Amino acid sequence: MLQKSAGKRVPIGKHQLPPLPYPYDALEPIISEDTLRLHHDHHHKAYVDGLNKAEVSLAAAREADDFTFIKYWENELAFNGSGHILHSIYWTILAPRECGGEPGPNTVKEIRRRFGSFDAFLSQLVAATIKVEASGWGILAWNPAWNSLEILIAEKHQNLTQWGSIPILVIDVWEHAYYLDYQYNREAYVRKILELINWNEVENRLTLAIRGKLPLILTM
């Protein structure tokens, strides 16, 4: 279950890889056990390690008052931090088939309000996610600046955002998320992964965001 922010702070360089909320084979046949193990245990862990290294290196730079490599470490901070956050959300908004429930009342209401209908929302989300250039994400986000949902696409992890937006539902389209199972057919992967969406968790994230309570992940 996701938690709201409650003053929890992560010490510099102490981010942790969150455990999967289900067994490695729980998402088969849409996502294979091999893909899930590599994706979570290796790719996601690399972002956590990179984030910790960037934080520690920036702390050392501040201590030494030496910012010679500031551009490099700030880029590492943004890239790996964004990768860690989005992957952590990704695991929680997926669930084994038949376990994710149906779209909740807030989800349905806000989707219809912004996109006209649920089908129109899905069509835009799929089309946008398939067309992400190179590696990146399709993201349904709540933007508190105008109290509305928005569909965004992110290149890498950190580009093309809207500042202040809160990710509600994310679809990973880095090749490591699907290539073992779907090869080059990103569209097939995007359409199939919709069958695994944990709508209960999406509703929880959206409800907290609407209330102004930032939904977080199991561990940071």
PDB file of C-alpha atoms in Angstrom:
ATOM      1  CA  MET A   1       0.000   0.000   0.000  1.00  0.00           C
ATOM      2  CA  LEU A   2       1.262   3.441  -0.838  1.00  0.00           C
ATOM      3  CA  GLN A   3       1.818   5.949   1.907  1.00  0.00           C
ATOM      4  CA  LYS A   4       1.419   9.709   2.079  1.00  0.00           C
ATOM      5  CA  SER A   5       4.407  11.835   2.924  1.00  0.00           C
ATOM      6  CA  ALA A   6       4.819  12.129   6.692  1.00  0.00           C
ATOM      7  CA  GLY A   7       8.111  13.861   7.263  1.00  0.00           C
ATOM      8  CA  LYS A   8      10.122  10.781   6.308  1.00  0.00           C
ATOM      9  CA  ARG A   9      13.616  11.688   5.197  1.00  0.00           C
ATOM     10  CA  VAL A  10      16.220   9.550   3.513  1.00  0.00           C
ATOM     11  CA  PRO A  11      19.802  10.261   4.655  1.00  0.00           C
ATOM     12  CA  ILE A  12      22.264  11.249   1.943  1.00  0.00           C
ATOM     13  CA  GLY A  13      23.344   8.207  -0.032  1.00  0.00           C
ATOM     14  CA  LYS A  14      20.993   5.806   1.777  1.00  0.00           C
ATOM     15  CA  HIS A  15      18.276   5.121  -0.812  1.00  0.00           C
ATOM     16  CA  GLN A  16      17.246   1.478  -1.032  1.00  0.00           C
ATOM     17  CA  LEU A  17      15.830  -0.778  -3.713  1.00  0.00           C
ATOM     18  CA  PRO A  18      12.178  -1.429  -2.773  1.00  0.00           C
ATOM     19  CA  PRO A  19      11.081  -5.065  -2.806  1.00  0.00           C
ATOM     20  CA  LEU A  20       8.604  -6.198  -5.419  1.00  0.00           C
ATOM     21  CA  PRO A  21       5.069  -6.463  -4.015  1.00  0.00           C
ATOM     22  CA  TYR A  22       4.573  -9.842  -5.756  1.00  0.00           C
ATOM     23  CA  PRO A  23       6.656 -12.892  -6.817  1.00  0.00           C
ATOM     24  CA  TYR A  24       8.882 -12.641  -9.882  1.00  0.00           C
ATOM     25  CA  ASP A  25       6.551 -14.871 -11.912  1.00  0.00           C
ATOM     26  CA  ALA A  26       3.332 -13.121 -10.861  1.00  0.00           C
ATOM     27  CA  LEU A  27       2.970 -11.053 -14.039  1.00  0.00           C
ATOM     28  CA  GLU A  28       3.425 -13.889 -16.508  1.00  0.00           C
ATOM     29  CA  PRO A  29       2.770 -14.347 -19.365  1.00  0.00           C
ATOM     30  CA  ILE A  30       2.611 -10.600 -20.039  1.00  0.00           C
ATOM     31  CA  ILE A  31       5.911  -9.919 -18.267  1.00  0.00           C
ATOM     32  CA  SER A  32       8.163 -12.926 -17.842  1.00  0.00           C
ATOM     33  CA  GLU A  33      10.028 -13.894 -14.698  1.00  0.00           C
ATOM     34  CA  ASP A  34      13.357 -13.367 -16.483  1.00  0.00           C
ATOM     35  CA  THR A  35      12.397  -9.833 -17.519  1.00  0.00           C
ATOM     36  CA  LEU A  36      11.167  -8.952 -14.035  1.00  0.00           C
ATOM     37  CA  ARG A  37      14.316 -10.248 -12.337  1.00  0.00           C
ATOM     38  CA  LEU A  38      16.635  -8.352 -14.685  1.00  0.00           C
ATOM     39  CA  HIS A  39      14.536  -5.210 -14.630  1.00  0.00           C
ATOM     40  CA  HIS A  40      14.132  -4.986 -10.866  1.00  0.00           C
ATOM     41  CA  ASP A  41      17.307  -6.579  -9.504  1.00  0.00           C
ATOM     42  CA  HIS A  42      19.754  -5.087 -11.996  1.00  0.00           C
ATOM     43  CA  HIS A  43      18.363  -2.091 -13.877  1.00  0.00           C
ATOM     44  CA  HIS A  44      16.420  -0.521 -11.017  1.00  0.00           C
ATOM     45  CA  LYS A  45      19.230  -1.262  -8.576  1.00  0.00           C
ATOM     46  CA  ALA A  46      21.653   0.553 -10.888  1.00  0.00           C
ATOM     47  CA  TYR A  47      19.532   3.725 -10.580  1.00  0.00           C
ATOM     48  CA  VAL A  48      19.491   3.433  -6.784  1.00  0.00           C
ATOM     49  CA  ASP A  49      23.266   2.962  -6.716  1.00  0.00           C
ATOM     50  CA  GLY A  50      23.764   5.878  -9.113  1.00  0.00           C
ATOM     51  CA  LEU A  51      21.528   8.130  -7.037  1.00  0.00           C
ATOM     52  CA  ASN A  52      23.397   7.304  -3.829  1.00  0.00           C
ATOM     53  CA  LYS A  53      26.747   7.914  -5.509  1.00  0.00           C
ATOM     54  CA  ALA A  54      25.597  11.281  -6.862  1.00  0.00           C
ATOM     55  CA  GLU A  55      24.328  12.418  -3.454  1.00  0.00           C
ATOM     56  CA  VAL A  56      27.518  11.398  -1.682  1.00  0.00           C
ATOM     57  CA  SER A  57      29.671  13.047  -4.363  1.00  0.00           C
ATOM     58  CA  LEU A  58      27.699  16.304  -4.136  1.00  0.00           C
ATOM     59  CA  ALA A  59      28.024  16.255  -0.354  1.00  0.00           C
ATOM     60  CA  ALA A  60      31.782  15.865  -0.732  1.00  0.00           C
ATOM     61  CA  ALA A  61      31.867  18.734  -3.230  1.00  0.00           C
ATOM     62  CA  ARG A  62      30.022  20.989  -0.787  1.00  0.00           C
ATOM     63  CA  GLU A  63      32.389  20.031   2.019  1.00  0.00           C
ATOM     64  CA  ALA A  64      35.424  20.792  -0.133  1.00  0.00           C
ATOM     65  CA  ASP A  65      33.824  23.840  -1.749  1.00  0.00           C
ATOM     66  CA  ASP A  66      34.957  22.340  -5.062  1.00  0.00           C
ATOM     67  CA  PHE A  67      32.273  22.289  -7.752  1.00  0.00           C
ATOM     68  CA  THR A  68      34.493  21.418 -10.704  1.00  0.00           C
ATOM     69  CA  PHE A  69      32.263  18.485 -11.671  1.00  0.00           C
ATOM     70  CA  ILE A  70      28.949  19.995 -10.615  1.00  0.00           C
ATOM     71  CA  LYS A  71      27.288  19.624 -14.024  1.00  0.00           C
ATOM     72  CA  TYR A  72      28.098  15.921 -14.189  1.00  0.00           C
ATOM     73  CA  TRP A  73      26.847  15.123 -10.686  1.00  0.00           C
ATOM     74  CA  GLU A  74      23.696  17.223 -11.036  1.00  0.00           C
ATOM     75  CA  ASN A  75      22.879  15.310 -14.212  1.00  0.00           C
ATOM     76  CA  GLU A  76      23.508  12.007 -12.410  1.00  0.00           C
ATOM     77  CA  LEU A  77      21.264  13.169  -9.566  1.00  0.00           C
ATOM     78  CA  ALA A  78      18.387  14.011 -11.927  1.00  0.00           C
ATOM     79  CA  PHE A  79      18.770  10.927 -14.111  1.00  0.00           C
ATOM     80  CA  ASN A  80      19.173   8.295 -11.422  1.00  0.00           C
ATOM     81  CA  GLY A  81      16.781   9.937  -8.969  1.00  0.00           C
ATOM     82  CA  SER A  82      14.049  10.109 -11.574  1.00  0.00           C
ATOM     83  CA  GLY A  83      14.728   6.509 -12.600  1.00  0.00           C
ATOM     84  CA  HIS A  84      14.449   5.323  -9.007  1.00  0.00           C
ATOM     85  CA  ILE A  85      11.199   7.180  -8.349  1.00  0.00           C
ATOM     86  CA  LEU A  86       9.448   6.149 -11.562  1.00  0.00           C
ATOM     87  CA  HIS A  87      10.509   2.506 -11.301  1.00  0.00           C
ATOM     88  CA  SER A  88       9.323   2.350  -7.692  1.00  0.00           C
ATOM     89  CA  ILE A  89       5.909   3.628  -8.782  1.00  0.00           C
ATOM     90  CA  TYR A  90       5.874   1.257 -11.773  1.00  0.00           C
ATOM     91  CA  TRP A  91       6.103  -1.848  -9.565  1.00  0.00           C
ATOM     92  CA  THR A  92       3.207  -0.716  -7.388  1.00  0.00           C
ATOM     93  CA  ILE A  93       0.794   0.131 -10.200  1.00  0.00           C
ATOM     94  CA  LEU A  94       1.174  -3.350 -11.692  1.00  0.00           C
ATOM     95  CA  ALA A  95      -0.621  -6.377 -10.311  1.00  0.00           C
ATOM     96  CA  PRO A  96      -1.258  -9.971 -11.372  1.00  0.00           C
ATOM     97  CA  ARG A  97      -4.180 -10.367 -13.750  1.00  0.00           C
ATOM     98  CA  GLU A  98      -7.570 -10.155 -12.061  1.00  0.00           C
ATOM     99  CA  CYS A  99      -5.987  -8.607  -8.924  1.00  0.00           C
ATOM    100  CA  GLY A 100      -5.885  -4.938  -9.857  1.00  0.00           C
ATOM    101  CA  GLY A 101      -9.579  -4.206  -9.484  1.00  0.00           C
ATOM    102  CA  GLU A 102     -11.538  -1.735 -11.587  1.00  0.00           C
ATOM    103  CA  PRO A 103     -10.893   2.002 -12.056  1.00  0.00           C
ATOM    104  CA  GLY A 104     -12.108   3.759  -8.916  1.00  0.00           C
ATOM    105  CA  PRO A 105     -14.584   6.653  -8.679  1.00  0.00           C
ATOM    106  CA  ASN A 106     -11.999   9.447  -8.503  1.00  0.00           C
ATOM    107  CA  THR A 107     -10.043   7.901 -11.351  1.00  0.00           C
ATOM    108  CA  VAL A 108     -13.095   7.609 -13.580  1.00  0.00           C
ATOM    109  CA  LYS A 109     -14.401  11.078 -12.694  1.00  0.00           C
ATOM    110  CA  GLU A 110     -11.100  12.882 -13.308  1.00  0.00           C
ATOM    111  CA  ILE A 111     -10.345  10.944 -16.483  1.00  0.00           C
ATOM    112  CA  ARG A 112     -13.750  11.774 -17.957  1.00  0.00           C
ATOM    113  CA  ARG A 113     -13.391  15.384 -16.859  1.00  0.00           C
ATOM    114  CA  ARG A 114     -10.059  15.788 -18.624  1.00  0.00           C
ATOM    115  CA  PHE A 115     -10.239  13.385 -21.567  1.00  0.00           C
ATOM    116  CA  GLY A 116     -13.961  13.075 -22.255  1.00  0.00           C
ATOM    117  CA  SER A 117     -14.181   9.315 -21.817  1.00  0.00           C
ATOM    118  CA  PHE A 118     -12.184   6.417 -20.447  1.00  0.00           C
ATOM    119  CA  ASP A 119     -11.675   5.003 -23.933  1.00  0.00           C
ATOM    120  CA  ALA A 120     -10.335   8.338 -25.190  1.00  0.00           C
ATOM    121  CA  PHE A 121      -7.921   8.414 -22.250  1.00  0.00           C
ATOM    122  CA  LEU A 122      -6.640   4.919 -22.989  1.00  0.00           C
ATOM    123  CA  SER A 123      -6.231   5.712 -26.681  1.00  0.00           C
ATOM    124  CA  GLN A 124      -4.161   8.816 -25.917  1.00  0.00           C
ATOM    125  CA  LEU A 125      -2.086   7.053 -23.252  1.00  0.00           C
ATOM    126  CA  VAL A 126      -1.245   4.149 -25.572  1.00  0.00           C
ATOM    127  CA  ALA A 127      -0.500   6.377 -28.574  1.00  0.00           C
ATOM    128  CA  ALA A 128       1.699   8.720 -26.543  1.00  0.00           C
ATOM    129  CA  THR A 129       3.599   5.917 -24.814  1.00  0.00           C
ATOM    130  CA  ILE A 130       4.312   4.062 -28.051  1.00  0.00           C
ATOM    131  CA  LYS A 131       5.722   7.252 -29.596  1.00  0.00           C
ATOM    132  CA  VAL A 132       8.223   8.033 -26.819  1.00  0.00           C
ATOM    133  CA  GLU A 133      11.494   8.795 -28.607  1.00  0.00           C
ATOM    134  CA  ALA A 134      14.245   6.333 -27.693  1.00  0.00           C
ATOM    135  CA  SER A 135      13.889   5.293 -24.026  1.00  0.00           C
ATOM    136  CA  GLY A 136      11.403   6.758 -21.603  1.00  0.00           C
ATOM    137  CA  TRP A 137       7.966   6.595 -20.032  1.00  0.00           C
ATOM    138  CA  GLY A 138       4.285   7.184 -20.597  1.00  0.00           C
ATOM    139  CA  ILE A 139       2.904   8.953 -17.528  1.00  0.00           C
ATOM    140  CA  LEU A 140      -0.546   9.849 -16.231  1.00  0.00           C
ATOM    141  CA  ALA A 141       0.093  12.680 -13.772  1.00  0.00           C
ATOM    142  CA  TRP A 142      -1.936  14.919 -11.497  1.00  0.00           C
ATOM    143  CA  ASN A 143      -1.002  18.561 -11.947  1.00  0.00           C
ATOM    144  CA  PRO A 144      -2.048  20.499  -8.818  1.00  0.00           C
ATOM    145  CA  ALA A 145      -1.327  23.820 -10.566  1.00  0.00           C
ATOM    146  CA  TRP A 146      -4.629  23.438 -12.435  1.00  0.00           C
ATOM    147  CA  ASN A 147      -6.213  20.530 -10.545  1.00  0.00           C
ATOM    148  CA  SER A 148      -6.285  18.179 -13.480  1.00  0.00           C
ATOM    149  CA  LEU A 149      -4.851  15.014 -14.889  1.00  0.00           C
ATOM    150  CA  GLU A 150      -2.382  15.165 -17.765  1.00  0.00           C
ATOM    151  CA  ILE A 151      -0.751  12.565 -19.988  1.00  0.00           C
ATOM    152  CA  LEU A 152       2.965  13.191 -20.366  1.00  0.00           C
ATOM    153  CA  ILE A 153       5.818  11.386 -22.059  1.00  0.00           C
ATOM    154  CA  ALA A 154       9.331  11.433 -20.650  1.00  0.00           C
ATOM    155  CA  GLU A 155      12.521  10.867 -22.587  1.00  0.00           C
ATOM    156  CA  LYS A 156      15.076   9.091 -20.417  1.00  0.00           C
ATOM    157  CA  HIS A 157      13.503   9.687 -17.001  1.00  0.00           C
ATOM    158  CA  GLN A 158      13.767  13.378 -16.333  1.00  0.00           C
ATOM    159  CA  ASN A 159      13.040  15.201 -19.602  1.00  0.00           C
ATOM    160  CA  LEU A 160       9.734  16.694 -20.803  1.00  0.00           C
ATOM    161  CA  THR A 161       8.096  16.943 -17.407  1.00  0.00           C
ATOM    162  CA  GLN A 162       5.680  19.544 -16.036  1.00  0.00           C
ATOM    163  CA  TRP A 163       7.072  20.881 -12.781  1.00  0.00           C
ATOM    164  CA  GLY A 164       4.948  20.004  -9.784  1.00  0.00           C
ATOM    165  CA  SER A 165       3.121  17.148 -11.522  1.00  0.00           C
ATOM    166  CA  ILE A 166       2.613  13.983  -9.457  1.00  0.00           C
ATOM    167  CA  PRO A 167       2.940  10.663 -11.320  1.00  0.00           C
ATOM    168  CA  ILE A 168      -0.181   8.554 -10.849  1.00  0.00           C
ATOM    169  CA  LEU A 169       0.289   5.804 -13.441  1.00  0.00           C
ATOM    170  CA  VAL A 170       3.538   5.117 -15.300  1.00  0.00           C
ATOM    171  CA  ILE A 171       4.453   2.768 -18.157  1.00  0.00           C
ATOM    172  CA  ASP A 172       8.126   1.990 -18.660  1.00  0.00           C
ATOM    173  CA  VAL A 173       9.173   1.819 -22.317  1.00  0.00           C
ATOM    174  CA  TRP A 174      12.891   1.474 -21.864  1.00  0.00           C
ATOM    175  CA  GLU A 175      13.839  -1.590 -23.895  1.00  0.00           C
ATOM    176  CA  HIS A 176      14.900  -3.483 -20.782  1.00  0.00           C
ATOM    177  CA  ALA A 177      11.228  -3.453 -19.709  1.00  0.00           C
ATOM    178  CA  TYR A 178      10.001  -5.492 -22.659  1.00  0.00           C
ATOM    179  CA  TYR A 179      12.688  -6.606 -25.119  1.00  0.00           C
ATOM    180  CA  LEU A 180      13.097 -10.182 -23.837  1.00  0.00           C
ATOM    181  CA  ASP A 181       9.347 -10.734 -24.176  1.00  0.00           C
ATOM    182  CA  TYR A 182       8.343  -8.540 -27.135  1.00  0.00           C
ATOM    183  CA  GLN A 183      11.615  -7.758 -28.967  1.00  0.00           C
ATOM    184  CA  TYR A 184      11.070  -4.585 -31.015  1.00  0.00           C
ATOM    185  CA  ASN A 185       7.258  -4.663 -30.718  1.00  0.00           C
ATOM    186  CA  ARG A 186       6.769  -1.888 -28.158  1.00  0.00           C
ATOM    187  CA  GLU A 187       3.124  -1.437 -29.137  1.00  0.00           C
ATOM    188  CA  ALA A 188       2.252  -5.044 -28.267  1.00  0.00           C
ATOM    189  CA  TYR A 189       3.886  -4.627 -24.859  1.00  0.00           C
ATOM    190  CA  VAL A 190       2.087  -1.336 -24.121  1.00  0.00           C
ATOM    191  CA  ARG A 191      -1.301  -2.750 -25.046  1.00  0.00           C
ATOM    192  CA  LYS A 192      -0.784  -5.951 -23.040  1.00  0.00           C
ATOM    193  CA  ILE A 193       0.520  -4.229 -19.924  1.00  0.00           C
ATOM    194  CA  LEU A 194      -2.819  -2.436 -19.583  1.00  0.00           C
ATOM    195  CA  GLU A 195      -4.165  -5.810 -18.459  1.00  0.00           C
ATOM    196  CA  LEU A 196      -1.882  -5.625 -15.406  1.00  0.00           C
ATOM    197  CA  ILE A 197      -2.732  -2.136 -14.162  1.00  0.00           C
ATOM    198  CA  ASN A 198      -3.440  -2.047 -10.431  1.00  0.00           C
ATOM    199  CA  TRP A 199      -6.381   0.333 -10.546  1.00  0.00           C
ATOM    200  CA  ASN A 200      -6.767   0.151  -6.777  1.00  0.00           C
ATOM    201  CA  GLU A 201      -3.305   1.664  -6.409  1.00  0.00           C
ATOM    202  CA  VAL A 202      -3.954   4.225  -9.135  1.00  0.00           C
ATOM    203  CA  GLU A 203      -7.076   5.329  -7.259  1.00  0.00           C
ATOM    204  CA  ASN A 204      -5.110   5.555  -4.019  1.00  0.00           C
ATOM    205  CA  ARG A 205      -2.371   7.679  -5.589  1.00  0.00           C
ATOM    206  CA  LEU A 206      -4.857   9.993  -7.285  1.00  0.00           C
ATOM    207  CA  THR A 207      -6.987  10.425  -4.162  1.00  0.00           C
ATOM    208  CA  LEU A 208      -3.944  11.404  -2.088  1.00  0.00           C
ATOM    209  CA  ALA A 209      -2.736  13.791  -4.800  1.00  0.00           C
ATOM    210  CA  ILE A 210      -6.136  15.512  -5.044  1.00  0.00           C
ATOM    211  CA  ARG A 211      -6.098  15.999  -1.275  1.00  0.00           C
ATOM    212  CA  GLY A 212      -2.684  17.603  -1.483  1.00  0.00           C
ATOM    213  CA  LYS A 213      -0.970  14.649   0.184  1.00  0.00           C
ATOM    214  CA  LEU A 214       1.935  13.493  -1.918  1.00  0.00           C
ATOM    215  CA  PRO A 215       1.683   9.739  -2.560  1.00  0.00           C
ATOM    216  CA  LEU A 216       5.033   8.050  -2.058  1.00  0.00           C
ATOM    217  CA  ILE A 217       6.429   4.568  -2.493  1.00  0.00           C
ATOM    218  CA  LEU A 218       7.117   1.748  -0.069  1.00  0.00           C
ATOM    219  CA  THR A 219      10.714   2.715   0.558  1.00  0.00           C
ATOM    220  CA  MET A 220      12.992   5.391  -0.846  1.00  0.00           C
TER     221      MET A 220
END
